[in-house]
């Protein structure tokens, strides 16, 4: 069993920045992939960014150049630095971890990010 706890969400003005954190605990030894997904009102849940244990990353086209994913393997924590935030970034952001891309994975409870003036 794996537990994921997100933090760092909140209200920010357009153009601002936030950093999300996700701390993993439990049976996490075999979890090589960590990522961030988001669910906006009226939209499908989508992958925002992913990172494997070796540090290789991938990003949704909508966030490339603005968001940066990173991980601290020793702390079993993944981060999402979000810069130049836009109103369309408003969503609940969920942390996910899995041993490989074909696995179902484990989910955190989500953290709300609201970008509004």
CSV table of N, CA and C in Angstrom, one decimal:
chain,number,residue,atom,x,y,z
A,1,UNK,N,0.8,-1.2,0.0
A,1,UNK,CA,0.0,0.0,0.0
A,1,UNK,C,0.9,1.2,0.0
A,2,UNK,N,0.5,2.2,-0.8
A,2,UNK,CA,1.3,3.4,-1.0
A,2,UNK,C,0.4,4.6,-0.6
A,3,UNK,N,0.9,5.5,0.1
A,3,UNK,CA,0.2,6.8,0.5
A,3,UNK,C,0.9,8.0,-0.1
A,4,UNK,N,0.2,8.8,-0.7
A,4,UNK,CA,0.7,10.1,-1.3
A,4,UNK,C,0.0,11.3,-0.7
A,5,UNK,N,0.7,12.2,-0.3
A,5,UNK,CA,0.1,13.4,0.3
A,5,UNK,C,0.6,14.7,-0.4
A,6,UNK,N,-0.3,15.4,-1.1
A,6,UNK,CA,0.1,16.6,-1.8
A,6,UNK,C,-0.1,17.8,-0.9
A,7,UNK,N,0.7,18.8,-1.2
A,7,UNK,CA,0.6,20.1,-0.5
A,7,UNK,C,1.1,21.2,-1.5
A,8,UNK,N,0.8,22.5,-1.1
A,8,UNK,CA,1.3,23.6,-1.8
A,8,UNK,C,0.2,24.3,-2.7
A,9,UNK,N,-0.9,23.8,-2.8
A,9,UNK,CA,-2.0,24.4,-3.6
A,9,UNK,C,-2.5,25.7,-3.0
A,10,UNK,N,-3.2,26.4,-3.7
A,10,UNK,CA,-3.8,27.6,-3.2
A,10,UNK,C,-4.3,28.6,-4.3
A,11,UNK,N,-4.5,29.8,-3.9
A,11,UNK,CA,-5.0,30.8,-4.8
A,11,UNK,C,-3.8,31.7,-5.2
A,12,UNK,N,-3.7,31.9,-6.5
A,12,UNK,CA,-2.6,32.8,-7.0
A,12,UNK,C,-3.1,33.6,-8.2
A,13,UNK,N,-2.6,34.8,-8.4
A,13,UNK,CA,-3.0,35.6,-9.5
A,13,UNK,C,-2.3,35.2,-10.8
A,14,UNK,N,-2.9,35.5,-11.9
A,14,UNK,CA,-2.3,35.1,-13.2
A,14,UNK,C,-0.9,35.7,-13.3
A,15,UNK,N,0.0,34.9,-13.8
A,15,UNK,CA,1.4,35.3,-13.9
A,15,UNK,C,2.2,34.9,-12.7
A,16,UNK,N,1.6,34.5,-11.6
A,16,UNK,CA,2.2,34.1,-10.4
A,16,UNK,C,2.8,32.7,-10.4
A,17,UNK,N,3.3,32.2,-9.3
A,17,UNK,CA,4.0,30.9,-9.2
A,17,UNK,C,3.5,30.2,-8.0
A,18,UNK,N,3.5,28.9,-8.1
A,18,UNK,CA,3.3,28.0,-6.9
A,18,UNK,C,4.2,26.8,-7.1
A,19,UNK,N,4.5,26.2,-6.0
A,19,UNK,CA,5.3,24.9,-6.0
A,19,UNK,C,4.5,23.9,-5.2
A,20,UNK,N,4.1,22.8,-5.9
A,20,UNK,CA,3.5,21.7,-5.3
A,20,UNK,C,4.4,20.6,-4.9
A,21,UNK,N,4.1,19.9,-3.7
A,21,UNK,CA,5.0,18.9,-3.2
A,21,UNK,C,4.1,17.6,-3.0
A,22,UNK,N,4.7,16.5,-3.2
A,22,UNK,CA,4.0,15.2,-3.0
A,22,UNK,C,5.0,14.3,-2.3
A,23,UNK,N,4.6,13.9,-1.1
A,23,UNK,CA,5.4,13.0,-0.3
A,23,UNK,C,4.8,11.6,-0.3
A,24,UNK,N,5.6,10.6,-0.7
A,24,UNK,CA,5.2,9.2,-0.8
A,24,UNK,C,5.7,8.4,0.4
A,25,UNK,N,4.9,7.5,0.9
A,25,UNK,CA,5.2,6.6,2.0
A,25,UNK,C,4.6,5.3,1.8
A,26,UNK,N,5.0,4.3,2.6
A,26,UNK,CA,4.5,2.9,2.4
A,26,UNK,C,5.4,2.0,1.6
A,27,UNK,N,4.8,1.1,0.9
A,27,UNK,CA,5.6,0.2,0.0
A,27,UNK,C,5.9,0.8,-1.3
A,28,UNK,N,6.9,1.7,-1.2
A,28,UNK,CA,7.3,2.5,-2.4
A,28,UNK,C,8.6,2.1,-3.1
A,29,UNK,N,9.2,1.1,-2.6
A,29,UNK,CA,10.5,0.7,-3.1
A,29,UNK,C,10.5,0.5,-4.7
A,30,UNK,N,9.4,-0.1,-5.2
A,30,UNK,CA,9.4,-0.5,-6.6
A,30,UNK,C,8.7,0.6,-7.4
A,31,UNK,N,8.3,1.7,-6.8
A,31,UNK,CA,7.7,2.8,-7.6
A,31,UNK,C,8.8,3.7,-8.2
A,32,UNK,N,8.9,3.5,-9.5
A,32,UNK,CA,9.9,4.2,-10.3
A,32,UNK,C,9.5,5.5,-10.9
A,33,UNK,N,8.2,5.6,-11.1
A,33,UNK,CA,7.6,6.8,-11.8
A,33,UNK,C,6.7,7.6,-10.9
A,34,UNK,N,6.9,8.9,-11.0
A,34,UNK,CA,6.0,9.8,-10.2
A,34,UNK,C,5.6,10.9,-11.2
A,35,UNK,N,4.4,11.4,-11.0
A,35,UNK,CA,3.8,12.4,-11.9
A,35,UNK,C,2.7,13.2,-11.3
A,36,UNK,N,2.4,14.2,-12.0
A,36,UNK,CA,1.3,15.1,-11.6
A,36,UNK,C,0.2,15.1,-12.7
A,37,UNK,N,-1.0,15.0,-12.3
A,37,UNK,CA,-2.2,15.0,-13.2
A,37,UNK,C,-3.1,16.2,-12.7
A,38,UNK,N,-3.9,16.6,-13.5
A,38,UNK,CA,-4.9,17.6,-13.1
A,38,UNK,C,-6.3,17.4,-13.7
A,39,UNK,N,-7.3,17.8,-13.0
A,39,UNK,CA,-8.7,17.7,-13.4
A,39,UNK,C,-9.3,19.1,-13.2
A,40,UNK,N,-9.6,19.7,-14.4
A,40,UNK,CA,-10.3,21.0,-14.4
A,40,UNK,C,-11.8,20.8,-14.6
A,41,UNK,N,-12.6,21.7,-14.1
A,41,UNK,CA,-14.0,21.6,-14.3
A,41,UNK,C,-14.4,21.4,-15.7
A,42,UNK,N,-15.2,20.3,-16.0
A,42,UNK,CA,-15.6,20.1,-17.3
A,42,UNK,C,-14.6,19.5,-18.3
A,43,UNK,N,-13.5,19.1,-17.7
A,43,UNK,CA,-12.4,18.5,-18.6
A,43,UNK,C,-11.9,17.2,-18.0
A,44,UNK,N,-11.3,16.4,-18.9
A,44,UNK,CA,-10.8,15.1,-18.6
A,44,UNK,C,-9.5,15.3,-17.8
A,45,UNK,N,-9.3,14.3,-16.9
A,45,UNK,CA,-8.0,14.3,-16.1
A,45,UNK,C,-6.9,14.1,-17.1
A,46,UNK,N,-5.9,14.9,-17.0
A,46,UNK,CA,-4.8,14.8,-17.9
A,46,UNK,C,-3.4,14.8,-17.2
A,47,UNK,N,-2.5,14.2,-17.8
A,47,UNK,CA,-1.1,14.2,-17.3
A,47,UNK,C,-0.5,15.5,-17.5
A,48,UNK,N,0.0,16.1,-16.5
A,48,UNK,CA,0.7,17.4,-16.5
A,48,UNK,C,2.2,17.2,-16.8
A,49,UNK,N,2.8,16.3,-15.9
A,49,UNK,CA,4.3,16.1,-16.0
A,49,UNK,C,4.6,14.8,-15.3
A,50,UNK,N,5.6,14.1,-15.8
A,50,UNK,CA,6.0,12.8,-15.2
A,50,UNK,C,7.5,12.8,-15.2
A,51,UNK,N,8.0,12.0,-14.3
A,51,UNK,CA,9.5,11.8,-14.1
A,51,UNK,C,9.8,10.4,-13.6
A,52,UNK,N,10.8,9.8,-14.1
A,52,UNK,CA,11.2,8.5,-13.7
A,52,UNK,C,12.4,8.6,-12.7
A,53,UNK,N,12.8,7.5,-12.1
A,53,UNK,CA,13.8,7.5,-11.1
A,53,UNK,C,15.1,8.1,-11.6
A,54,UNK,N,15.4,7.9,-12.9
A,54,UNK,CA,16.6,8.4,-13.5
A,54,UNK,C,16.6,9.9,-13.8
A,55,UNK,N,15.4,10.5,-13.7
A,55,UNK,CA,15.3,11.9,-13.9
A,55,UNK,C,14.7,12.3,-15.3
A,56,UNK,N,14.4,11.4,-16.1
A,56,UNK,CA,13.8,11.7,-17.4
A,56,UNK,C,12.4,12.2,-17.2
A,57,UNK,N,12.0,13.3,-17.9
A,57,UNK,CA,10.8,13.9,-17.8
A,57,UNK,C,10.0,14.0,-19.0
A,58,UNK,N,8.7,14.2,-18.9
A,58,UNK,CA,7.8,14.6,-20.0
A,58,UNK,C,6.7,15.5,-19.5
A,59,UNK,N,6.3,16.4,-20.4
A,59,UNK,CA,5.3,17.4,-20.0
A,59,UNK,C,4.2,17.5,-21.0
A,60,UNK,N,3.0,17.9,-20.5
A,60,UNK,CA,2.0,18.3,-21.4
A,60,UNK,C,2.4,19.5,-22.2
A,61,UNK,N,2.0,19.6,-23.5
A,61,UNK,CA,2.3,20.7,-24.3
A,61,UNK,C,1.9,22.0,-23.7
A,62,UNK,N,0.8,22.0,-23.0
A,62,UNK,CA,0.2,23.2,-22.5
A,62,UNK,C,1.1,23.8,-21.3
A,63,UNK,N,2.0,23.1,-20.7
A,63,UNK,CA,2.7,23.6,-19.6
A,63,UNK,C,4.2,23.6,-19.9
A,64,UNK,N,4.7,23.2,-21.1
A,64,UNK,CA,6.1,23.2,-21.4
A,64,UNK,C,6.6,24.6,-21.4
A,65,UNK,N,7.8,24.8,-20.8
A,65,UNK,CA,8.4,26.1,-20.6
A,65,UNK,C,7.9,26.8,-19.4
A,66,UNK,N,6.8,26.4,-18.8
A,66,UNK,CA,6.3,27.1,-17.6
A,66,UNK,C,6.4,26.2,-16.3
A,67,UNK,N,6.2,24.9,-16.4
A,67,UNK,CA,6.3,24.0,-15.3
A,67,UNK,C,7.5,23.2,-15.3
A,68,UNK,N,8.0,22.8,-14.1
A,68,UNK,CA,9.2,22.0,-14.0
A,68,UNK,C,8.9,20.9,-12.9
A,69,UNK,N,9.1,19.6,-13.3
A,69,UNK,CA,8.9,18.6,-12.4
A,69,UNK,C,10.3,18.1,-11.9
A,70,UNK,N,10.4,17.8,-10.6
A,70,UNK,CA,11.6,17.2,-10.1
A,70,UNK,C,11.3,16.3,-9.0
A,71,UNK,N,12.3,15.5,-8.6
A,71,UNK,CA,12.1,14.5,-7.5
A,71,UNK,C,13.4,14.4,-6.7
A,72,UNK,N,13.1,14.1,-5.4
A,72,UNK,CA,14.2,13.8,-4.5
A,72,UNK,C,14.0,12.3,-4.1
A,73,UNK,N,14.8,11.4,-4.7
A,73,UNK,CA,14.6,10.0,-4.5
A,73,UNK,C,14.8,9.6,-3.0
A,74,UNK,N,15.8,10.3,-2.3
A,74,UNK,CA,16.0,9.9,-0.9
A,74,UNK,C,14.8,10.3,0.0
A,75,UNK,N,14.1,11.3,-0.4
A,75,UNK,CA,12.9,11.7,0.4
A,75,UNK,C,11.6,11.2,-0.2
A,76,UNK,N,11.7,10.5,-1.3
A,76,UNK,CA,10.5,10.0,-1.9
A,76,UNK,C,9.4,11.1,-2.1
A,77,UNK,N,9.9,12.2,-2.7
A,77,UNK,CA,9.1,13.4,-2.8
A,77,UNK,C,9.3,13.9,-4.3
A,78,UNK,N,8.1,14.3,-4.9
A,78,UNK,CA,8.1,14.9,-6.2
A,78,UNK,C,7.6,16.3,-6.1
A,79,UNK,N,8.1,17.2,-6.9
A,79,UNK,CA,7.7,18.6,-6.9
A,79,UNK,C,7.3,19.0,-8.2
A,80,UNK,N,6.4,20.0,-8.2
A,80,UNK,CA,6.0,20.7,-9.5
A,80,UNK,C,6.1,22.2,-9.3
A,81,UNK,N,7.1,22.8,-9.9
A,81,UNK,CA,7.2,24.2,-9.9
A,81,UNK,C,6.4,24.8,-11.0
A,82,UNK,N,5.5,25.6,-10.7
A,82,UNK,CA,4.6,26.2,-11.7
A,82,UNK,C,4.8,27.7,-11.8
A,83,UNK,N,5.2,28.2,-12.9
A,83,UNK,CA,5.5,29.6,-13.1
A,83,UNK,C,4.5,30.1,-14.2
A,84,UNK,N,4.4,31.4,-14.3
A,84,UNK,CA,3.6,32.0,-15.3
A,84,UNK,C,2.2,31.4,-15.4
A,85,UNK,N,1.6,31.3,-14.3
A,85,UNK,CA,0.3,30.6,-14.2
A,85,UNK,C,-0.8,31.4,-14.9
A,86,UNK,N,-1.7,30.6,-15.5
A,86,UNK,CA,-2.8,31.1,-16.3
A,86,UNK,C,-4.1,30.6,-15.7
A,87,UNK,N,-5.2,31.3,-16.0
A,87,UNK,CA,-6.5,30.9,-15.5
A,87,UNK,C,-6.8,29.5,-15.9
A,88,UNK,N,-6.4,29.1,-17.1
A,88,UNK,CA,-6.7,27.7,-17.5
A,88,UNK,C,-5.9,26.6,-16.8
A,89,UNK,N,-5.0,27.0,-15.9
A,89,UNK,CA,-4.3,26.1,-15.1
A,89,UNK,C,-5.1,25.7,-13.8
A,90,UNK,N,-6.2,26.4,-13.6
A,90,UNK,CA,-7.0,26.1,-12.5
A,90,UNK,C,-7.5,24.7,-12.5
A,91,UNK,N,-7.3,23.9,-11.5
A,91,UNK,CA,-7.7,22.5,-11.5
A,91,UNK,C,-7.3,21.9,-10.1
A,92,UNK,N,-7.8,20.7,-9.9
A,92,UNK,CA,-7.3,19.9,-8.8
A,92,UNK,C,-6.1,19.1,-9.3
A,93,UNK,N,-5.0,19.2,-8.6
A,93,UNK,CA,-3.8,18.6,-9.0
A,93,UNK,C,-3.6,17.3,-8.2
A,94,UNK,N,-3.4,16.2,-8.8
A,94,UNK,CA,-3.2,14.9,-8.2
A,94,UNK,C,-1.8,14.4,-8.4
A,95,UNK,N,-1.2,13.8,-7.4
A,95,UNK,CA,0.0,13.1,-7.5
A,95,UNK,C,-0.2,11.6,-7.8
A,96,UNK,N,0.6,11.0,-8.5
A,96,UNK,CA,0.5,9.6,-8.9
A,96,UNK,C,1.9,9.0,-8.9
A,97,UNK,N,2.0,7.7,-8.5
A,97,UNK,CA,3.2,7.0,-8.6
A,97,UNK,C,2.9,5.6,-9.0
A,98,UNK,N,3.8,4.9,-9.7
A,98,UNK,CA,3.6,3.6,-10.2
A,98,UNK,C,4.9,3.0,-10.6
A,99,UNK,N,5.0,1.6,-10.6
A,99,UNK,CA,6.3,1.0,-10.9
A,99,UNK,C,6.6,1.0,-12.4
A,100,UNK,N,5.6,1.2,-13.3
A,100,UNK,CA,5.9,1.3,-14.7
A,100,UNK,C,4.6,2.0,-15.3
A,101,UNK,N,4.8,2.4,-16.6
A,101,UNK,CA,3.7,3.2,-17.2
A,101,UNK,C,2.5,2.3,-17.4
A,102,UNK,N,2.6,1.0,-17.5
A,102,UNK,CA,1.4,0.2,-17.7
A,102,UNK,C,0.6,-0.2,-16.4
A,103,UNK,N,1.1,0.2,-15.2
A,103,UNK,CA,0.4,-0.1,-14.0
A,103,UNK,C,-0.6,1.0,-13.7
A,104,UNK,N,-1.6,0.6,-12.8
A,104,UNK,CA,-2.6,1.5,-12.5
A,104,UNK,C,-2.1,2.6,-11.6
A,105,UNK,N,-1.2,2.3,-10.7
A,105,UNK,CA,-0.6,3.4,-9.9
A,105,UNK,C,-1.5,3.7,-8.6
A,106,UNK,N,-0.9,4.6,-7.9
A,106,UNK,CA,-1.6,5.1,-6.6
A,106,UNK,C,-1.7,6.6,-6.7
A,107,UNK,N,-2.8,7.1,-6.1
A,107,UNK,CA,-3.2,8.5,-6.2
A,107,UNK,C,-3.2,9.2,-4.8
A,108,UNK,N,-2.8,10.4,-4.8
A,108,UNK,CA,-3.0,11.3,-3.7
A,108,UNK,C,-4.4,11.8,-3.6
A,109,UNK,N,-4.7,12.6,-2.6
A,109,UNK,CA,-6.1,13.1,-2.4
A,109,UNK,C,-6.4,14.4,-3.3
A,110,UNK,N,-5.3,15.0,-3.8
A,110,UNK,CA,-5.5,16.2,-4.6
A,110,UNK,C,-5.3,17.4,-3.9
A,111,UNK,N,-4.8,18.5,-4.6
A,111,UNK,CA,-4.7,19.8,-4.0
A,111,UNK,C,-5.2,20.8,-5.0
A,112,UNK,N,-6.0,21.8,-4.5
A,112,UNK,CA,-6.7,22.7,-5.4
A,112,UNK,C,-5.7,23.8,-5.8
A,113,UNK,N,-5.6,24.1,-7.1
A,113,UNK,CA,-4.9,25.3,-7.6
A,113,UNK,C,-5.9,26.2,-8.3
A,114,UNK,N,-6.0,27.4,-7.8
A,114,UNK,CA,-6.9,28.4,-8.4
A,114,UNK,C,-6.1,29.6,-8.9
A,115,UNK,N,-6.2,29.9,-10.2
A,115,UNK,CA,-5.5,31.1,-10.7
A,115,UNK,C,-6.5,32.1,-11.1
A,116,UNK,N,-6.6,33.2,-10.4
A,116,UNK,CA,-7.6,34.2,-10.6
A,116,UNK,C,-7.2,35.5,-10.0
A,117,UNK,N,-7.7,36.6,-10.6
A,117,UNK,CA,-7.4,37.9,-10.1
A,117,UNK,C,-8.6,38.3,-9.2
